[in-house]
mmCIF file of C-alpha atoms and ligand atoms in Angstrom:
data_model
loop_
_atom_site.group_PDB
_atom_site.id
_atom_site.type_symbol
_atom_site.label_atom_id
_atom_site.label_comp_id
_atom_site.label_asym_id
_atom_site.label_seq_id
_atom_site.Cartn_x
_atom_site.Cartn_y
_atom_site.Cartn_z
ATOM 1 C CA MET P 1 18.387 -21.779 -6.339
ATOM 2 C CA ALA P 2 17.150 -19.011 -4.029
ATOM 3 C CA ARG P 3 19.112 -15.873 -4.685
ATOM 4 C CA LEU P 4 17.134 -13.674 -2.273
ATOM 5 C CA ASN P 5 16.657 -16.171 0.559
ATOM 6 C CA GLY P 6 15.666 -14.512 3.832
ATOM 7 C CA LYS P 7 15.443 -10.995 2.401
ATOM 8 C CA THR P 8 12.479 -8.596 2.622
ATOM 9 C CA ALA P 9 11.697 -6.672 -0.577
ATOM 10 C CA PHE P 10 9.261 -3.762 -1.006
ATOM 11 C CA ILE P 11 8.159 -2.994 -4.585
ATOM 12 C CA THR P 12 6.042 0.055 -5.392
ATOM 13 C CA GLY P 13 3.623 0.188 -8.290
ATOM 14 C CA GLY P 14 3.446 -3.615 -8.153
ATOM 15 C CA ALA P 15 -0.197 -4.149 -9.105
ATOM 16 C CA LYS P 16 0.802 -4.885 -12.697
ATOM 17 C CA GLY P 17 3.491 -4.612 -15.336
ATOM 18 C CA LEU P 18 7.131 -4.566 -14.349
ATOM 19 C CA GLY P 19 6.470 -4.274 -10.597
ATOM 20 C CA ALA P 20 4.181 -7.306 -10.477
ATOM 21 C CA GLU P 21 6.768 -9.386 -12.457
ATOM 22 C CA MET P 22 9.560 -8.364 -10.082
ATOM 23 C CA ALA P 23 7.422 -9.278 -7.072
ATOM 24 C CA ARG P 24 6.763 -12.753 -8.531
ATOM 25 C CA LEU P 25 10.436 -13.389 -9.372
ATOM 26 C CA PHE P 26 11.792 -12.038 -6.028
ATOM 27 C CA ALA P 27 9.356 -14.269 -4.139
ATOM 28 C CA ALA P 28 10.280 -17.284 -6.298
ATOM 29 C CA GLU P 29 13.905 -16.590 -5.305
ATOM 30 C CA GLY P 30 13.169 -16.719 -1.616
ATOM 31 C CA ALA P 31 12.293 -13.114 -0.679
ATOM 32 C CA ARG P 32 9.354 -12.051 1.468
ATOM 33 C CA VAL P 33 7.630 -9.482 -0.724
ATOM 34 C CA ALA P 34 5.534 -6.365 -0.136
ATOM 35 C CA VAL P 35 3.612 -5.097 -3.094
ATOM 36 C CA SER P 36 2.072 -1.595 -2.959
ATOM 37 C CA ASP P 37 0.117 0.488 -5.446
ATOM 38 C CA VAL P 38 -2.559 3.147 -5.616
ATOM 39 C CA ASP P 39 -4.501 0.276 -7.165
ATOM 40 C CA GLU P 40 -5.180 -1.521 -3.889
ATOM 41 C CA ALA P 41 -7.146 -4.412 -5.423
ATOM 42 C CA GLY P 42 -4.353 -5.013 -7.940
ATOM 43 C CA ALA P 43 -1.609 -4.969 -5.286
ATOM 44 C CA ARG P 44 -3.602 -7.393 -3.109
ATOM 45 C CA ALA P 45 -4.286 -9.691 -6.077
ATOM 46 C CA VAL P 46 -0.562 -9.952 -6.889
ATOM 47 C CA ALA P 47 0.289 -10.652 -3.254
ATOM 48 C CA GLU P 48 -2.444 -13.320 -3.048
ATOM 49 C CA GLU P 49 -1.172 -14.926 -6.239
ATOM 50 C CA ILE P 50 2.347 -15.042 -4.726
ATOM 51 C CA SER P 51 1.065 -16.342 -1.342
ATOM 52 C CA ALA P 52 -0.657 -19.164 -3.167
ATOM 53 C CA THR P 53 2.756 -20.429 -4.254
ATOM 54 C CA GLY P 54 3.777 -20.747 -0.599
ATOM 55 C CA ALA P 55 5.876 -17.609 -0.486
ATOM 56 C CA LYS P 56 5.220 -14.784 1.986
ATOM 57 C CA ALA P 57 3.673 -11.676 0.437
ATOM 58 C CA ILE P 58 1.504 -8.701 1.446
ATOM 59 C CA GLY P 59 -0.280 -6.202 -0.763
ATOM 60 C CA PHE P 60 -1.668 -2.849 0.219
ATOM 61 C CA ARG P 61 -2.598 0.663 -0.948
ATOM 62 C CA HIS P 62 0.201 3.236 -1.016
ATOM 63 C CA ASP P 63 0.548 6.450 -2.928
ATOM 64 C CA VAL P 64 4.290 7.093 -3.423
ATOM 65 C CA THR P 65 3.771 10.923 -3.552
ATOM 66 C CA SER P 66 2.815 11.000 0.197
ATOM 67 C CA GLU P 67 5.613 11.111 2.774
ATOM 68 C CA VAL P 68 3.182 10.097 5.527
ATOM 69 C CA GLU P 69 2.131 7.062 3.509
ATOM 70 C CA TRP P 70 5.768 6.077 2.959
ATOM 71 C CA THR P 71 6.349 6.148 6.750
ATOM 72 C CA ASP P 72 3.258 4.037 7.345
ATOM 73 C CA ALA P 73 4.051 1.670 4.480
ATOM 74 C CA VAL P 74 7.600 0.928 5.652
ATOM 75 C CA ALA P 75 6.371 0.376 9.235
ATOM 76 C CA HIS P 76 3.681 -1.987 7.904
ATOM 77 C CA VAL P 77 6.221 -3.964 5.828
ATOM 78 C CA GLN P 78 8.754 -4.252 8.671
ATOM 79 C CA LYS P 79 6.052 -5.294 11.145
ATOM 80 C CA ASN P 80 4.757 -8.044 8.833
ATOM 81 C CA LEU P 81 7.837 -9.168 6.930
ATOM 82 C CA GLY P 82 10.866 -8.155 9.007
ATOM 83 C CA PRO P 83 13.687 -5.606 8.462
ATOM 84 C CA LEU P 84 13.694 -4.066 5.028
ATOM 85 C CA ASP P 85 16.512 -5.277 2.734
ATOM 86 C CA ILE P 86 15.399 -4.179 -0.767
ATOM 87 C CA VAL P 87 13.313 -1.278 -2.011
ATOM 88 C CA VAL P 88 12.350 -1.052 -5.661
ATOM 89 C CA ASN P 89 11.072 2.390 -6.618
ATOM 90 C CA ASN P 90 9.057 1.197 -9.620
ATOM 91 C CA ALA P 91 5.778 3.194 -9.506
ATOM 92 C CA GLY P 92 5.608 5.682 -12.364
ATOM 93 C CA ILE P 93 3.425 7.205 -15.043
ATOM 94 C CA LEU P 94 3.946 8.176 -18.679
ATOM 95 C CA ALA P 95 1.985 10.614 -20.846
ATOM 96 C CA VAL P 96 3.128 11.849 -24.276
ATOM 97 C CA LYS P 97 2.675 15.574 -25.049
ATOM 98 C CA LEU P 98 4.502 17.968 -27.348
ATOM 99 C CA ILE P 99 6.202 20.816 -25.555
ATOM 100 C CA ALA P 100 3.780 23.452 -26.798
ATOM 101 C CA GLU P 101 0.876 21.384 -25.549
ATOM 102 C CA GLN P 102 2.378 20.299 -22.246
ATOM 103 C CA THR P 103 0.656 22.030 -19.316
ATOM 104 C CA LEU P 104 2.598 22.974 -16.244
ATOM 105 C CA GLU P 105 -0.022 21.170 -14.130
ATOM 106 C CA ASP P 106 0.531 17.898 -16.022
ATOM 107 C CA PHE P 107 4.311 18.390 -15.970
ATOM 108 C CA ARG P 108 4.245 18.773 -12.191
ATOM 109 C CA HIS P 109 1.904 15.826 -11.757
ATOM 110 C CA MET P 110 4.394 13.537 -13.517
ATOM 111 C CA GLN P 111 7.306 14.884 -11.419
ATOM 112 C CA ALA P 112 5.256 14.354 -8.211
ATOM 113 C CA ILE P 113 4.989 10.591 -8.985
ATOM 114 C CA ASN P 114 8.149 9.812 -10.959
ATOM 115 C CA VAL P 115 10.567 12.153 -9.128
ATOM 116 C CA GLU P 116 9.187 13.051 -5.661
ATOM 117 C CA GLY P 117 7.888 9.441 -5.277
ATOM 118 C CA VAL P 118 11.398 8.109 -5.884
ATOM 119 C CA PHE P 119 12.992 10.743 -3.638
ATOM 120 C CA LEU P 120 10.627 9.757 -0.802
ATOM 121 C CA GLY P 121 11.325 6.072 -1.441
ATOM 122 C CA ILE P 122 15.057 6.619 -1.241
ATOM 123 C CA LYS P 123 14.645 8.666 1.925
ATOM 124 C CA ALA P 124 12.371 6.022 3.541
ATOM 125 C CA ALA P 125 14.832 3.320 2.585
ATOM 126 C CA PHE P 126 17.756 5.208 4.105
ATOM 127 C CA LEU P 127 15.798 5.766 7.326
ATOM 128 C CA ALA P 128 14.704 2.119 7.552
ATOM 129 C CA MET P 129 17.957 0.474 6.482
ATOM 130 C CA GLY P 130 20.473 2.717 8.234
ATOM 131 C CA ALA P 131 23.643 1.034 9.519
ATOM 132 C CA ARG P 132 22.128 -2.431 8.873
ATOM 133 C CA GLY P 133 22.304 -1.665 5.183
ATOM 134 C CA GLY P 134 20.266 -2.609 2.203
ATOM 135 C CA ASN P 135 19.661 -2.242 -1.464
ATOM 136 C CA ILE P 136 17.737 0.324 -3.470
ATOM 137 C CA ILE P 137 16.741 -0.165 -7.110
ATOM 138 C CA ASN P 138 15.229 2.751 -9.016
ATOM 139 C CA ILE P 139 13.343 2.182 -12.250
ATOM 140 C CA SER P 140 14.386 4.917 -14.668
ATOM 141 C CA SER P 141 14.168 4.431 -18.413
ATOM 142 C CA VAL P 142 16.122 4.877 -21.655
ATOM 143 C CA ALA P 143 14.112 8.111 -21.525
ATOM 144 C CA GLY P 144 16.400 9.096 -18.638
ATOM 145 C CA LEU P 145 19.412 8.894 -20.997
ATOM 146 C CA MET P 146 18.175 10.512 -24.188
ATOM 147 C CA GLY P 147 15.537 12.961 -25.303
ATOM 148 C CA SER P 148 12.582 12.054 -27.471
ATOM 149 C CA PRO P 149 9.833 14.076 -29.014
ATOM 150 C CA GLY P 150 6.718 14.374 -26.844
ATOM 151 C CA HIS P 151 8.542 13.230 -23.730
ATOM 152 C CA ILE P 152 9.687 16.471 -22.029
ATOM 153 C CA ALA P 153 8.018 15.700 -18.684
ATOM 154 C CA TYR P 154 8.913 11.989 -18.778
ATOM 155 C CA ASN P 155 12.551 12.700 -19.851
ATOM 156 C CA ALA P 156 12.897 15.241 -17.028
ATOM 157 C CA SER P 157 11.553 12.748 -14.505
ATOM 158 C CA LYS P 158 13.617 9.769 -15.569
ATOM 159 C CA GLY P 159 16.795 11.852 -15.849
ATOM 160 C CA ALA P 160 16.212 12.943 -12.242
ATOM 161 C CA VAL P 161 15.800 9.328 -11.157
ATOM 162 C CA ARG P 162 19.137 8.475 -12.796
ATOM 163 C CA LEU P 163 21.003 11.164 -10.864
ATOM 164 C CA MET P 164 19.176 10.702 -7.517
ATOM 165 C CA THR P 165 20.354 7.124 -7.761
ATOM 166 C CA LYS P 166 24.012 8.216 -8.020
ATOM 167 C CA THR P 167 23.561 10.698 -5.114
ATOM 168 C CA ALA P 168 22.111 7.955 -2.927
ATOM 169 C CA ALA P 169 25.012 5.640 -3.754
ATOM 170 C CA VAL P 170 27.790 8.144 -2.977
ATOM 171 C CA GLU P 171 26.015 9.610 0.040
ATOM 172 C CA ALA P 172 25.587 6.179 1.593
ATOM 173 C CA GLY P 173 29.290 5.619 1.039
ATOM 174 C CA ALA P 174 30.197 8.996 2.500
ATOM 175 C CA LEU P 175 28.155 8.199 5.614
ATOM 176 C CA GLY P 176 29.605 4.720 5.876
ATOM 177 C CA LEU P 177 26.166 3.068 5.340
ATOM 178 C CA PRO P 178 26.225 -0.324 3.548
ATOM 179 C CA ILE P 179 23.407 0.736 1.210
ATOM 180 C CA ARG P 180 23.740 0.202 -2.570
ATOM 181 C CA CYS P 181 21.627 2.118 -5.056
ATOM 182 C CA ASN P 182 21.351 1.419 -8.807
ATOM 183 C CA SER P 183 19.021 2.394 -11.656
ATOM 184 C CA ILE P 184 17.492 0.221 -14.361
ATOM 185 C CA HIS P 185 16.784 1.788 -17.747
ATOM 186 C CA PRO P 186 14.271 -0.348 -19.671
ATOM 187 C CA GLY P 187 13.653 0.227 -23.361
ATOM 188 C CA ILE P 188 10.119 -0.361 -24.640
ATOM 189 C CA VAL P 189 8.546 -3.210 -22.687
ATOM 190 C CA ALA P 190 5.104 -4.587 -23.330
ATOM 191 C CA THR P 191 2.923 -3.433 -20.422
ATOM 192 C CA GLU P 192 -0.286 -1.429 -20.016
ATOM 193 C CA MET P 193 1.848 1.749 -19.985
ATOM 194 C CA THR P 194 3.263 1.148 -23.469
ATOM 195 C CA ARG P 195 0.018 -0.296 -24.839
ATOM 196 C CA VAL P 196 -1.833 2.859 -23.838
ATOM 197 C CA ASN P 197 0.852 5.343 -24.938
ATOM 198 C CA TYR P 198 2.426 3.655 -27.972
ATOM 199 C CA GLY P 199 0.047 0.851 -28.918
ATOM 200 C CA VAL P 200 2.610 -1.838 -28.086
ATOM 201 C CA GLY P 201 0.952 -5.248 -28.368
ATOM 202 C CA VAL P 202 -1.865 -3.856 -30.490
ATOM 203 C CA VAL P 203 -1.630 -5.317 -33.969
ATOM 204 C CA ASN P 204 -0.494 -3.048 -36.837
ATOM 205 C CA THR P 205 0.198 0.109 -34.844
ATOM 206 C CA VAL P 206 2.889 2.695 -35.606
ATOM 207 C CA SER P 207 4.903 1.247 -32.687
ATOM 208 C CA ASP P 208 5.717 -1.717 -34.905
ATOM 209 C CA ALA P 209 7.849 0.598 -37.019
ATOM 210 C CA VAL P 210 10.230 0.893 -34.074
ATOM 211 C CA ILE P 211 11.039 -2.833 -33.959
ATOM 212 C CA PRO P 212 13.611 -2.759 -36.834
ATOM 213 C CA THR P 213 15.565 -0.121 -34.849
ATOM 214 C CA ILE P 214 15.954 -2.556 -31.924
ATOM 215 C CA PRO P 215 18.972 -4.803 -32.498
ATOM 216 C CA VAL P 216 17.394 -7.887 -30.914
ATOM 217 C CA GLY P 217 14.335 -7.323 -33.099
ATOM 218 C CA ARG P 218 11.518 -7.181 -30.514
ATOM 219 C CA PHE P 219 10.039 -5.156 -27.706
ATOM 220 C CA GLY P 220 10.960 -6.195 -24.207
ATOM 221 C CA ILE P 221 8.888 -8.449 -22.013
ATOM 222 C CA THR P 222 8.481 -7.963 -18.243
ATOM 223 C CA THR P 223 10.765 -10.895 -17.413
ATOM 224 C CA ASP P 224 13.633 -9.175 -19.250
ATOM 225 C CA ILE P 225 13.466 -6.444 -16.612
ATOM 226 C CA SER P 226 12.719 -8.552 -13.573
ATOM 227 C CA ALA P 227 15.821 -10.652 -14.332
ATOM 228 C CA ALA P 228 17.960 -7.494 -14.232
ATOM 229 C CA ALA P 229 16.305 -6.391 -10.979
ATOM 230 C CA LEU P 230 16.958 -9.785 -9.439
ATOM 231 C CA TYR P 231 20.647 -9.444 -10.262
ATOM 232 C CA LEU P 232 20.827 -5.971 -8.682
ATOM 233 C CA ALA P 233 18.806 -7.158 -5.657
ATOM 234 C CA SER P 234 21.030 -10.175 -5.025
ATOM 235 C CA ASP P 235 24.487 -10.301 -3.467
ATOM 236 C CA GLU P 236 25.916 -11.288 -6.834
ATOM 237 C CA SER P 237 25.979 -7.545 -7.625
ATOM 238 C CA ALA P 238 27.691 -6.636 -4.348
ATOM 239 C CA TYR P 239 30.211 -4.420 -6.177
ATOM 240 C CA VAL P 240 27.666 -2.770 -8.516
ATOM 241 C CA ASN P 241 26.721 0.601 -7.094
ATOM 242 C CA GLY P 242 25.544 3.923 -8.542
ATOM 243 C CA ALA P 243 25.347 2.105 -11.857
ATOM 244 C CA GLU P 244 22.760 2.366 -14.639
ATOM 245 C CA LEU P 245 21.749 -0.887 -16.172
ATOM 246 C CA VAL P 246 20.264 -0.396 -19.656
ATOM 247 C CA ILE P 247 17.940 -3.306 -20.676
ATOM 248 C CA ASP P 248 16.682 -2.366 -24.119
ATOM 249 C CA GLY P 249 17.748 -4.998 -26.618
ATOM 250 C CA GLY P 250 20.514 -2.710 -27.812
ATOM 251 C CA TRP P 251 18.109 0.067 -28.872
ATOM 252 C CA LEU P 252 19.922 2.930 -27.197
ATOM 253 C CA ALA P 253 23.344 1.739 -28.408
ATOM 254 C CA GLY P 254 22.043 1.972 -31.981
ATOM 255 C CA ARG P 255 20.447 5.384 -31.460
ATOM 256 C CA MET P 256 23.691 6.772 -30.016
ATOM 257 C CA THR P 257 25.942 5.624 -32.829
ATOM 258 C CA ARG P 258 23.647 5.684 -35.841
ATOM 259 C CA ALA P 259 24.644 8.477 -38.193
ATOM 260 C CA PRO P 260 22.762 9.300 -41.420
ATOM 261 C CA VAL P 261 25.618 7.944 -43.564
ATOM 262 C CA GLN P 262 24.828 7.730 -47.312
ATOM 263 C CA GLU P 263 26.889 5.713 -49.801
HETATM 264 N N1 LIG Q 301 7.012 -0.443 -19.872
HETATM 265 C C1 LIG Q 301 8.042 0.203 -20.339
HETATM 266 O O1 LIG Q 301 8.381 0.118 -21.520
HETATM 267 C C2 LIG Q 301 8.911 1.041 -19.460
HETATM 268 C C3 LIG Q 301 10.116 1.510 -19.997
HETATM 269 C C4 LIG Q 301 10.956 2.302 -19.194
HETATM 270 C C5 LIG Q 301 10.602 2.549 -17.907
HETATM 271 N N2 LIG Q 301 9.454 2.065 -17.403
HETATM 272 C C6 LIG Q 301 9.140 2.398 -16.003
HETATM 273 O O2 LIG Q 301 8.855 1.233 -15.317
HETATM 274 C C7 LIG Q 301 7.937 1.453 -14.252
HETATM 275 C C8 LIG Q 301 6.794 0.500 -14.337
HETATM 276 O O3 LIG Q 301 6.168 0.675 -15.590
HETATM 277 P P1 LIG Q 301 5.060 -0.327 -16.216
HETATM 278 O O4 LIG Q 301 5.325 -0.361 -17.648
HETATM 279 O O5 LIG Q 301 5.001 -1.564 -15.412
HETATM 280 O O6 LIG Q 301 3.763 0.553 -15.976
HETATM 281 P P2 LIG Q 301 2.258 0.193 -15.598
HETATM 282 O O7 LIG Q 301 1.441 1.394 -15.938
HETATM 283 O O8 LIG Q 301 1.900 -1.141 -16.189
HETATM 284 O O9 LIG Q 301 2.385 0.042 -14.010
HETATM 285 C C9 LIG Q 301 2.691 1.123 -13.196
HETATM 286 C C10 LIG Q 301 2.034 0.967 -11.859
HETATM 287 O O10 LIG Q 301 2.327 2.130 -11.043
HETATM 288 C C11 LIG Q 301 1.193 2.476 -10.322
HETATM 289 N N3 LIG Q 301 1.200 3.867 -9.868
HETATM 290 C C12 LIG Q 301 0.990 4.995 -10.611
HETATM 291 N N4 LIG Q 301 1.005 6.074 -9.814
HETATM 292 C C13 LIG Q 301 1.267 5.627 -8.517
HETATM 293 C C14 LIG Q 301 1.432 6.271 -7.315
HETATM 294 N N5 LIG Q 301 1.284 7.625 -7.180
HETATM 295 N N6 LIG Q 301 1.697 5.490 -6.190
HETATM 296 C C15 LIG Q 301 1.805 4.173 -6.305
HETATM 297 N N7 LIG Q 301 1.644 3.508 -7.467
HETATM 298 C C16 LIG Q 301 1.389 4.246 -8.573
HETATM 299 C C17 LIG Q 301 0.058 2.209 -11.283
HETATM 300 O O11 LIG Q 301 -1.218 2.020 -10.598
HETATM 301 C C18 LIG Q 301 0.515 0.891 -11.954
HETATM 302 O O12 LIG Q 301 0.015 -0.244 -11.293
HETATM 303 C C19 LIG Q 301 7.575 2.917 -14.384
HETATM 304 O O13 LIG Q 301 8.329 3.738 -13.502
HETATM 305 C C20 LIG Q 301 7.891 3.246 -15.786
HETATM 306 O O14 LIG Q 301 8.104 4.589 -16.025
HETATM 307 C C21 LIG Q 301 8.599 1.304 -18.139
#
């Protein structure tokens, strides 16, 4: 089954982790895929791996914080792969710092990538898709839905992604543009980001203590998230718009309802 047959998808931050997995799955489902990243070698390697399967893919360097680079990137994608149908604003960074230790410089750096990068991606998608329409998927986080110690910059950035998503959905509607925009909110998924910041995947780390608080009893894997992205990217989700899809094994549901009840 090819759920994205004939579509062109552009995925940022696709050199590894969630972005690379989405690129692989989208290509396997019939899409022509563009993979960009500040890690040019990584983006090219993922595109080459996909091309080796017979699918069409390109990989190139692109810093999502630069509006000029967004303009060039979209032109490059449309020239090589055809009109843009799907943009996944996936590129992002995480660093854990207590409020008292958080510098304004580091706070702004995270907003530049996680917020301004997504804003520029939404803007570029609107300009490229226009009346032809398309589909934007923004990767937020459960951290865009709840606060957590040490995450003031990341919480701020992912909360912004959640609401920019809704603005894009309603503004497209107000303008009569057939563009959908939804956000995905992963829980803790094993990637380099969570290995470096939480020790996920490293044996006997404090992160293991979190597992009993996740109803399905494990951290996420990249294919858990790519499957959700595929659904949002496909026409099966034609009536899903401005929505937030939480993919966290039930973790957030538990944190919202769990009260310190004692017998
Ligand atoms: N892994 C998780 O548990 C998790 C949970 C919730 C949300 N997310 C979000 O999912 C997205 C992907 O995360 P991941 O776990 O795959 O991380 P990752 O660190 O494995 O990959 C992120 C990629 O983004 C790229 N990147 C960073 N800055 C960039 C920039 N300025 N321009 C272009 N590319 C840039 C990096 O080079 C890297 O290849 C991020 O937005 C992250 O915040 C991840």
